[in-house]
């Protein structure tokens, strides 16, 4: 992970939000939302 991404992640964690560099990407990409929901479903099933 490069330093810029690390900083975005730390800032997001500090504010309890999604990293700013990912927010727009998630919102404009339907496939990303589908994949994230699928990953969440799999993680929920593992619990």
PDB file of C-alpha atoms in Angstrom, residues 2-37:
ATOM      1  CA  UNK A   2       1.426   3.354  -0.880  1.00  0.00           C
ATOM      2  CA  UNK A   3       1.710   6.226   1.567  1.00  0.00           C
ATOM      3  CA  UNK A   4      -1.146   8.241   0.027  1.00  0.00           C
ATOM      4  CA  UNK A   5      -3.598   5.350   0.412  1.00  0.00           C
ATOM      5  CA  UNK A   6      -2.434   4.775   3.978  1.00  0.00           C
ATOM      6  CA  UNK A   7      -3.159   8.427   4.795  1.00  0.00           C
ATOM      7  CA  UNK A   8      -6.646   8.220   3.234  1.00  0.00           C
ATOM      8  CA  UNK A   9      -7.342   5.083   5.283  1.00  0.00           C
ATOM      9  CA  UNK A  10      -6.124   6.629   8.534  1.00  0.00           C
ATOM     10  CA  UNK A  11      -8.196   9.759   7.951  1.00  0.00           C
ATOM     11  CA  UNK A  12     -11.279   7.657   7.238  1.00  0.00           C
ATOM     12  CA  UNK A  13     -10.732   5.531  10.327  1.00  0.00           C
ATOM     13  CA  UNK A  14     -10.259   8.640  12.449  1.00  0.00           C
ATOM     14  CA  UNK A  15     -13.593  10.017  11.226  1.00  0.00           C
ATOM     15  CA  UNK A  16     -15.289   6.590  11.185  1.00  0.00           C
ATOM     16  CA  UNK A  17     -16.052   6.992   7.462  1.00  0.00           C
ATOM     17  CA  UNK A  18     -15.024   5.446   4.158  1.00  0.00           C
ATOM     18  CA  UNK A  19     -11.736   6.744   2.804  1.00  0.00           C
ATOM     19  CA  UNK A  20     -12.436   9.810   0.673  1.00  0.00           C
ATOM     20  CA  UNK A  21     -10.582   8.441  -2.331  1.00  0.00           C
ATOM     21  CA  UNK A  22     -12.981   5.486  -2.438  1.00  0.00           C
ATOM     22  CA  UNK A  23     -16.298   7.224  -1.814  1.00  0.00           C
ATOM     23  CA  UNK A  24     -16.773   8.616  -5.328  1.00  0.00           C
ATOM     24  CA  UNK A  25     -15.493   5.413  -6.940  1.00  0.00           C
ATOM     25  CA  UNK A  26     -18.008   3.348  -4.986  1.00  0.00           C
ATOM     26  CA  UNK A  27     -20.852   5.697  -5.873  1.00  0.00           C
ATOM     27  CA  UNK A  28     -20.174   5.782  -9.629  1.00  0.00           C
ATOM     28  CA  UNK A  29     -19.417   2.092 -10.079  1.00  0.00           C
ATOM     29  CA  UNK A  30     -22.387  -0.262  -9.749  1.00  0.00           C
ATOM     30  CA  UNK A  31     -20.158  -3.346  -9.970  1.00  0.00           C
ATOM     31  CA  UNK A  32     -18.132  -2.171  -6.979  1.00  0.00           C
ATOM     32  CA  UNK A  33     -21.312  -1.867  -4.915  1.00  0.00           C
ATOM     33  CA  UNK A  34     -22.408  -5.366  -5.992  1.00  0.00           C
ATOM     34  CA  UNK A  35     -19.015  -6.836  -5.095  1.00  0.00           C
ATOM     35  CA  UNK A  36     -18.948  -5.076  -1.713  1.00  0.00           C
ATOM     36  CA  UNK A  37     -22.418  -6.341  -0.849  1.00  0.00           C
TER      37      UNK A  37
END
